Amino acid sequence: MHGRPRKPPTQEEQDASALKADKLRHLQSQILHFHHKKIFTKEGLEISAKLLEVNPEHYTGWNYRKLAVQHFTDKKSEDAAESLSIQSILDEELRVVETALRANFKSYGAWHHRKWVLSKGHSSVDRELRLLGKFQKLDARNFHAWNHRRFVTALKKIPDEEELQYTTNMINDNFSNYSAWHNRSVLLSNLLEKGVKEYSEKDSVLREEYEFVVQALFTDPDDQSGWFYHLWLLEQTAILEPFLLSSWPSHSSKLYISANDYSSDQRSSPISHCFSKTREFPFILCFSEPVVGVSSSTVSIECDYLTCSELTWTPLSSNGSGFAQAWLTCLKFPDAAHTLEACPVKVAVAHFQGIINMSGTSCSQSSHLFFTVHIHSHDQNQAEEQTTDRISWKEENFCMYAAESHDADLLHSLCKLQMIRQKSKDVGWSMKVIADEIDRCRELLSLTECKIGKLTLARLLMANYSLVSVSCSLDRNDVHYEEILSLYDDLMKIDPSHICYYEDELSLVLLKQMTSSLGSLLKNIHHYRESTSSSFNLYACLRLNSLSLSRIGSMEQLLWVQMLDLSHNKIRSTEGLEALQLLSCLNLSHNKIRSFTALETLRLLKSLKVLDISYNEIGAHSIDTRRYLFSSPLNHALGSDWSGDIESLDHWDVFFIFKGLDLIQLDIMGNAAVNDQLKASLVKLMPALKWLDGESCN
């Protein structure tokens, strides 16, 4: 038992253990000999049976038996005395498995071998169900037995409705049976997907299930089994098909493109201006969840000056799955278009089927948006100039942003996510169900202090926010952000063992709150102006510093951001920034970044010129498990780009991250991994680098 000191074994126990170990080693050596030599005999089967009775997890023993059974059934032995019927061979296998399961009821190898035997089709399925009944009386929550039951019922073609009643009986006997709740979710998913007559009305089915599970929740609020099933019900209630969430340029916006400083044109501003010498700018589509299938066949773009049929769409994701929430293409105006005034661009998204999410649900809501592009004439000589001024993140260089009228309209459109959709999804019943569950959860928490109840209430409130965003039936200011934040604050206090998870969730809620309205967003937008700058650089900087953020999210309203300050937080990874394709200056100093691999997302930000990752924890930890999830130089993903000629570069991940960046300024001091050799390597990797840790690289 936990907390009890172990008694040292007696001499007799040590002797018995030594004898058992010797016997086990002898049996293992014999089986390995038979297996490697492919000797399939009755003697080999007897030895493997003895071995598996002692150690049911010996996979080689099970594999040997599979090969031996296949040998005896496919090719009859010439000796009539050794020739056995297929039925008797398979019955013997089932007996061996039963013996092994008595030694270890949770043996993966034993259960897999039993499935393999039954799949041969010569055994009694009815007998198997009776045996499972005995096993489940001994341990009703054993997930191996439940998994095997699903396999057996599929063989016997038992209706899902009948099995659903079985889970009801098991839950009524013990509502703490998590495996029964899980099996119930699997069965209901099948019934809802098939559209069985009694389960064709999804809303009524889910309402009945909420009534069923609430009895368990109020009986023992601290038992997690019912809460997990409640979470599954919430996912089914709040599930939505993917839809277009936002874009850059945004709907009804005006984009000004020039090759020199935008301050020469009083109509433009940092919010609506794009600096491009090649008359090219990114066009970004951001969906409600990761999708695949964004292409010229599913997204149509109309513009008199563009050839849009040949556009290539790129998923902004570093996981290589092909699914991404944000998708990118580049629109380039020809040089012949020296000056353009109000060039309209019309876009139709999901006008044809083909955009689907990871669960296979198609985006059926077609969205239409339009924006205008203004291209300014410029002085070629001035356009070729490149400032070498260093960006300083000192407090005195920032002042509150005074938004012009056109900026306010643009930001308001982004915050409200206004989009012309062909049709909207009716989520009225979902909102009503979730509202009822919010009331129930609040009632329960008024009776008892339940941490999983608090977590569920926070999830319910956020699910309600998602549905409000789709239906637009309520103002976003009606979302109870303060209550959600308070719930996560409480959870961090009463459940410190999961504090990192709660910090991440709180960060996402806080970011949603700050980007949900024009007023809250403007509080965090500042002018950047350094009085000593010879070129009078002026930026609109979004400052999200000193907020205790541990995770980045809710970037769909921030696609316009070119300068972002995330300093003095608890951020551990740059994941979530991939949609900010206009981002030029990024401050991540004084955070919790532990390795260069946590910066992988930055490789997707092609406009990034200024990066500050000073005073993090890079190199301070001897073991970084994230590195093993990251592409290595031996991986083909690096291709021929890997060069081992930089002798001072100890970590290949440094090469992989910074080789693809075109930085002008980098601050990296205050990290344990930084030394003179690393700095020299970085200068060699990035020829455009002008400033490193405040010093000129020239």
mmCIF file with all atom_site columns, N, CA, C and O in Angstrom, residues 265-291:
data_model
loop_
_atom_site.group_PDB
_atom_site.id
_atom_site.type_symbol
_atom_site.label_atom_id
_atom_site.label_alt_id
_atom_site.label_comp_id
_atom_site.label_asym_id
_atom_site.label_entity_id
_atom_site.label_seq_id
_atom_site.pdbx_PDB_ins_code
_atom_site.Cartn_x
_atom_site.Cartn_y
_atom_site.Cartn_z
_atom_site.occupancy
_atom_site.B_iso_or_equiv
_atom_site.pdbx_formal_charge
_atom_site.auth_seq_id
_atom_site.auth_comp_id
_atom_site.auth_asym_id
_atom_site.auth_atom_id
_atom_site.pdbx_PDB_model_num
ATOM 1   N N  . ASP A 1 265 ? 1.931   58.792 -46.685 1.00 0.00 ? 265 ASP A N  1
ATOM 2   C CA . ASP A 1 265 ? 0.525   58.830 -47.097 1.00 0.00 ? 265 ASP A CA 1
ATOM 3   C C  . ASP A 1 265 ? -0.336  58.950 -45.844 1.00 0.00 ? 265 ASP A C  1
ATOM 4   O O  . ASP A 1 265 ? -0.378  58.052 -45.014 1.00 0.00 ? 265 ASP A O  1
ATOM 5   N N  . GLN A 1 266 ? -1.033  60.042 -45.702 1.00 0.00 ? 266 GLN A N  1
ATOM 6   C CA . GLN A 1 266 ? -1.794  60.289 -44.493 1.00 0.00 ? 266 GLN A CA 1
ATOM 7   C C  . GLN A 1 266 ? -3.045  59.422 -44.381 1.00 0.00 ? 266 GLN A C  1
ATOM 8   O O  . GLN A 1 266 ? -3.645  59.325 -43.321 1.00 0.00 ? 266 GLN A O  1
ATOM 9   N N  . ARG A 1 267 ? -3.439  58.800 -45.485 1.00 0.00 ? 267 ARG A N  1
ATOM 10  C CA . ARG A 1 267 ? -4.649  57.975 -45.438 1.00 0.00 ? 267 ARG A CA 1
ATOM 11  C C  . ARG A 1 267 ? -4.395  56.620 -44.788 1.00 0.00 ? 267 ARG A C  1
ATOM 12  O O  . ARG A 1 267 ? -5.290  55.973 -44.290 1.00 0.00 ? 267 ARG A O  1
ATOM 13  N N  . SER A 1 268 ? -3.148  56.170 -44.848 1.00 0.00 ? 268 SER A N  1
ATOM 14  C CA . SER A 1 268 ? -2.830  54.849 -44.323 1.00 0.00 ? 268 SER A CA 1
ATOM 15  C C  . SER A 1 268 ? -2.351  54.950 -42.887 1.00 0.00 ? 268 SER A C  1
ATOM 16  O O  . SER A 1 268 ? -2.082  56.027 -42.368 1.00 0.00 ? 268 SER A O  1
ATOM 17  N N  . SER A 1 269 ? -2.235  53.814 -42.234 1.00 0.00 ? 269 SER A N  1
ATOM 18  C CA . SER A 1 269 ? -1.832  53.754 -40.836 1.00 0.00 ? 269 SER A CA 1
ATOM 19  C C  . SER A 1 269 ? -1.174  52.406 -40.592 1.00 0.00 ? 269 SER A C  1
ATOM 20  O O  . SER A 1 269 ? -1.197  51.525 -41.452 1.00 0.00 ? 269 SER A O  1
ATOM 21  N N  . PRO A 1 270 ? -0.578  52.204 -39.422 1.00 0.00 ? 270 PRO A N  1
ATOM 22  C CA . PRO A 1 270 ? 0.050   50.909 -39.147 1.00 0.00 ? 270 PRO A CA 1
ATOM 23  C C  . PRO A 1 270 ? -0.918  49.733 -39.217 1.00 0.00 ? 270 PRO A C  1
ATOM 24  O O  . PRO A 1 270 ? -0.511  48.605 -39.487 1.00 0.00 ? 270 PRO A O  1
ATOM 25  N N  . ILE A 1 271 ? -2.198  49.975 -38.964 1.00 0.00 ? 271 ILE A N  1
ATOM 26  C CA . ILE A 1 271 ? -3.170  48.887 -38.954 1.00 0.00 ? 271 ILE A CA 1
ATOM 27  C C  . ILE A 1 271 ? -3.503  48.419 -40.359 1.00 0.00 ? 271 ILE A C  1
ATOM 28  O O  . ILE A 1 271 ? -3.741  47.235 -40.600 1.00 0.00 ? 271 ILE A O  1
ATOM 29  N N  . SER A 1 272 ? -3.526  49.342 -41.305 1.00 0.00 ? 272 SER A N  1
ATOM 30  C CA . SER A 1 272 ? -3.996  48.997 -42.651 1.00 0.00 ? 272 SER A CA 1
ATOM 31  C C  . SER A 1 272 ? -2.896  49.071 -43.706 1.00 0.00 ? 272 SER A C  1
ATOM 32  O O  . SER A 1 272 ? -3.191  48.952 -44.893 1.00 0.00 ? 272 SER A O  1
ATOM 33  N N  . HIS A 1 273 ? -1.654  49.238 -43.273 1.00 0.00 ? 273 HIS A N  1
ATOM 34  C CA . HIS A 1 273 ? -0.562  49.425 -44.225 1.00 0.00 ? 273 HIS A CA 1
ATOM 35  C C  . HIS A 1 273 ? 0.273   48.152 -44.326 1.00 0.00 ? 273 HIS A C  1
ATOM 36  O O  . HIS A 1 273 ? 0.489   47.450 -43.350 1.00 0.00 ? 273 HIS A O  1
ATOM 37  N N  . CYS A 1 274 ? 0.748   47.880 -45.558 1.00 0.00 ? 274 CYS A N  1
ATOM 38  C CA . CYS A 1 274 ? 1.618   46.732 -45.795 1.00 0.00 ? 274 CYS A CA 1
ATOM 39  C C  . CYS A 1 274 ? 2.834   47.204 -46.582 1.00 0.00 ? 274 CYS A C  1
ATOM 40  O O  . CYS A 1 274 ? 2.694   47.793 -47.657 1.00 0.00 ? 274 CYS A O  1
ATOM 41  N N  . PHE A 1 275 ? 4.023   46.959 -46.039 1.00 0.00 ? 275 PHE A N  1
ATOM 42  C CA . PHE A 1 275 ? 5.262   47.358 -46.708 1.00 0.00 ? 275 PHE A CA 1
ATOM 43  C C  . PHE A 1 275 ? 5.719   46.213 -47.600 1.00 0.00 ? 275 PHE A C  1
ATOM 44  O O  . PHE A 1 275 ? 5.954   45.101 -47.137 1.00 0.00 ? 275 PHE A O  1
ATOM 45  N N  . SER A 1 276 ? 5.843   46.461 -48.900 1.00 0.00 ? 276 SER A N  1
ATOM 46  C CA . SER A 1 276 ? 6.251   45.414 -49.828 1.00 0.00 ? 276 SER A CA 1
ATOM 47  C C  . SER A 1 276 ? 6.910   46.024 -51.049 1.00 0.00 ? 276 SER A C  1
ATOM 48  O O  . SER A 1 276 ? 6.290   46.806 -51.786 1.00 0.00 ? 276 SER A O  1
ATOM 49  N N  . LYS A 1 277 ? 8.171   45.696 -51.268 1.00 0.00 ? 277 LYS A N  1
ATOM 50  C CA . LYS A 1 277 ? 8.876   46.173 -52.459 1.00 0.00 ? 277 LYS A CA 1
ATOM 51  C C  . LYS A 1 277 ? 8.423   45.439 -53.706 1.00 0.00 ? 277 LYS A C  1
ATOM 52  O O  . LYS A 1 277 ? 8.522   45.959 -54.815 1.00 0.00 ? 277 LYS A O  1
ATOM 53  N N  . THR A 1 278 ? 7.906   44.223 -53.543 1.00 0.00 ? 278 THR A N  1
ATOM 54  C CA . THR A 1 278 ? 7.530   43.393 -54.689 1.00 0.00 ? 278 THR A CA 1
ATOM 55  C C  . THR A 1 278 ? 6.036   43.456 -55.001 1.00 0.00 ? 278 THR A C  1
ATOM 56  O O  . THR A 1 278 ? 5.546   42.693 -55.827 1.00 0.00 ? 278 THR A O  1
ATOM 57  N N  . ARG A 1 279 ? 5.302   44.349 -54.324 1.00 0.00 ? 279 ARG A N  1
ATOM 58  C CA . ARG A 1 279 ? 3.845   44.471 -54.514 1.00 0.00 ? 279 ARG A CA 1
ATOM 59  C C  . ARG A 1 279 ? 3.133   43.162 -54.176 1.00 0.00 ? 279 ARG A C  1
ATOM 60  O O  . ARG A 1 279 ? 2.106   42.819 -54.749 1.00 0.00 ? 279 ARG A O  1
ATOM 61  N N  . GLU A 1 280 ? 3.699   42.437 -53.240 1.00 0.00 ? 280 GLU A N  1
ATOM 62  C CA . GLU A 1 280 ? 3.145   41.152 -52.821 1.00 0.00 ? 280 GLU A CA 1
ATOM 63  C C  . GLU A 1 280 ? 2.753   41.241 -51.350 1.00 0.00 ? 280 GLU A C  1
ATOM 64  O O  . GLU A 1 280 ? 3.461   41.832 -50.545 1.00 0.00 ? 280 GLU A O  1
ATOM 65  N N  . PHE A 1 281 ? 1.620   40.647 -51.008 1.00 0.00 ? 281 PHE A N  1
ATOM 66  C CA . PHE A 1 281 ? 1.207   40.657 -49.604 1.00 0.00 ? 281 PHE A CA 1
ATOM 67  C C  . PHE A 1 281 ? 0.513   39.331 -49.281 1.00 0.00 ? 281 PHE A C  1
ATOM 68  O O  . PHE A 1 281 ? -0.043  38.662 -50.156 1.00 0.00 ? 281 PHE A O  1
ATOM 69  N N  . PRO A 1 282 ? 0.572   38.919 -48.018 1.00 0.00 ? 282 PRO A N  1
ATOM 70  C CA . PRO A 1 282 ? -0.051  37.653 -47.631 1.00 0.00 ? 282 PRO A CA 1
ATOM 71  C C  . PRO A 1 282 ? -1.567  37.781 -47.520 1.00 0.00 ? 282 PRO A C  1
ATOM 72  O O  . PRO A 1 282 ? -2.084  38.808 -47.075 1.00 0.00 ? 282 PRO A O  1
ATOM 73  N N  . PHE A 1 283 ? -2.248  36.751 -47.951 1.00 0.00 ? 283 PHE A N  1
ATOM 74  C CA . PHE A 1 283 ? -3.694  36.649 -47.764 1.00 0.00 ? 283 PHE A CA 1
ATOM 75  C C  . PHE A 1 283 ? -3.940  35.428 -46.879 1.00 0.00 ? 283 PHE A C  1
ATOM 76  O O  . PHE A 1 283 ? -3.557  34.314 -47.227 1.00 0.00 ? 283 PHE A O  1
ATOM 77  N N  . ILE A 1 284 ? -4.544  35.655 -45.718 1.00 0.00 ? 284 ILE A N  1
ATOM 78  C CA . ILE A 1 284 ? -4.674  34.622 -44.692 1.00 0.00 ? 284 ILE A CA 1
ATOM 79  C C  . ILE A 1 284 ? -6.145  34.332 -44.428 1.00 0.00 ? 284 ILE A C  1
ATOM 80  O O  . ILE A 1 284 ? -6.952  35.257 -44.281 1.00 0.00 ? 284 ILE A O  1
ATOM 81  N N  . LEU A 1 285 ? -6.472  33.059 -44.379 1.00 0.00 ? 285 LEU A N  1
ATOM 82  C CA . LEU A 1 285 ? -7.798  32.618 -43.965 1.00 0.00 ? 285 LEU A CA 1
ATOM 83  C C  . LEU A 1 285 ? -7.660  31.845 -42.661 1.00 0.00 ? 285 LEU A C  1
ATOM 84  O O  . LEU A 1 285 ? -6.839  30.935 -42.558 1.00 0.00 ? 285 LEU A O  1
ATOM 85  N N  . CYS A 1 286 ? -8.455  32.221 -41.668 1.00 0.00 ? 286 CYS A N  1
ATOM 86  C CA . CYS A 1 286 ? -8.400  31.575 -40.361 1.00 0.00 ? 286 CYS A CA 1
ATOM 87  C C  . CYS A 1 286 ? -9.748  30.915 -40.084 1.00 0.00 ? 286 CYS A C  1
ATOM 88  O O  . CYS A 1 286 ? -10.790 31.583 -40.087 1.00 0.00 ? 286 CYS A O  1
ATOM 89  N N  . PHE A 1 287 ? -9.739  29.601 -39.843 1.00 0.00 ? 287 PHE A N  1
ATOM 90  C CA . PHE A 1 287 ? -10.963 28.842 -39.619 1.00 0.00 ? 287 PHE A CA 1
ATOM 91  C C  . PHE A 1 287 ? -11.176 28.580 -38.128 1.00 0.00 ? 287 PHE A C  1
ATOM 92  O O  . PHE A 1 287 ? -10.278 28.799 -37.310 1.00 0.00 ? 287 PHE A O  1
ATOM 93  N N  . SER A 1 288 ? -12.335 28.094 -37.796 1.00 0.00 ? 288 SER A N  1
ATOM 94  C CA . SER A 1 288 ? -12.683 27.853 -36.396 1.00 0.00 ? 288 SER A CA 1
ATOM 95  C C  . SER A 1 288 ? -11.908 26.693 -35.795 1.00 0.00 ? 288 SER A C  1
ATOM 96  O O  . SER A 1 288 ? -11.816 26.575 -34.567 1.00 0.00 ? 288 SER A O  1
ATOM 97  N N  . GLU A 1 289 ? -11.337 25.819 -36.628 1.00 0.00 ? 289 GLU A N  1
ATOM 98  C CA . GLU A 1 289 ? -10.554 24.674 -36.177 1.00 0.00 ? 289 GLU A CA 1
ATOM 99  C C  . GLU A 1 289 ? -9.663  24.219 -37.329 1.00 0.00 ? 289 GLU A C  1
ATOM 100 O O  . GLU A 1 289 ? -9.831  24.660 -38.463 1.00 0.00 ? 289 GLU A O  1
ATOM 101 N N  . PRO A 1 290 ? -8.690  23.347 -37.064 1.00 0.00 ? 290 PRO A N  1
ATOM 102 C CA . PRO A 1 290 ? -7.827  22.880 -38.151 1.00 0.00 ? 290 PRO A CA 1
ATOM 103 C C  . PRO A 1 290 ? -8.617  22.168 -39.247 1.00 0.00 ? 290 PRO A C  1
ATOM 104 O O  . PRO A 1 290 ? -9.471  21.325 -38.965 1.00 0.00 ? 290 PRO A O  1
ATOM 105 N N  . VAL A 1 291 ? -8.320  22.513 -40.496 1.00 0.00 ? 291 VAL A N  1
ATOM 106 C CA . VAL A 1 291 ? -9.011  21.929 -41.648 1.00 0.00 ? 291 VAL A CA 1
ATOM 107 C C  . VAL A 1 291 ? -7.983  21.581 -42.710 1.00 0.00 ? 291 VAL A C  1
ATOM 108 O O  . VAL A 1 291 ? -6.819  21.979 -42.651 1.00 0.00 ? 291 VAL A O  1
#
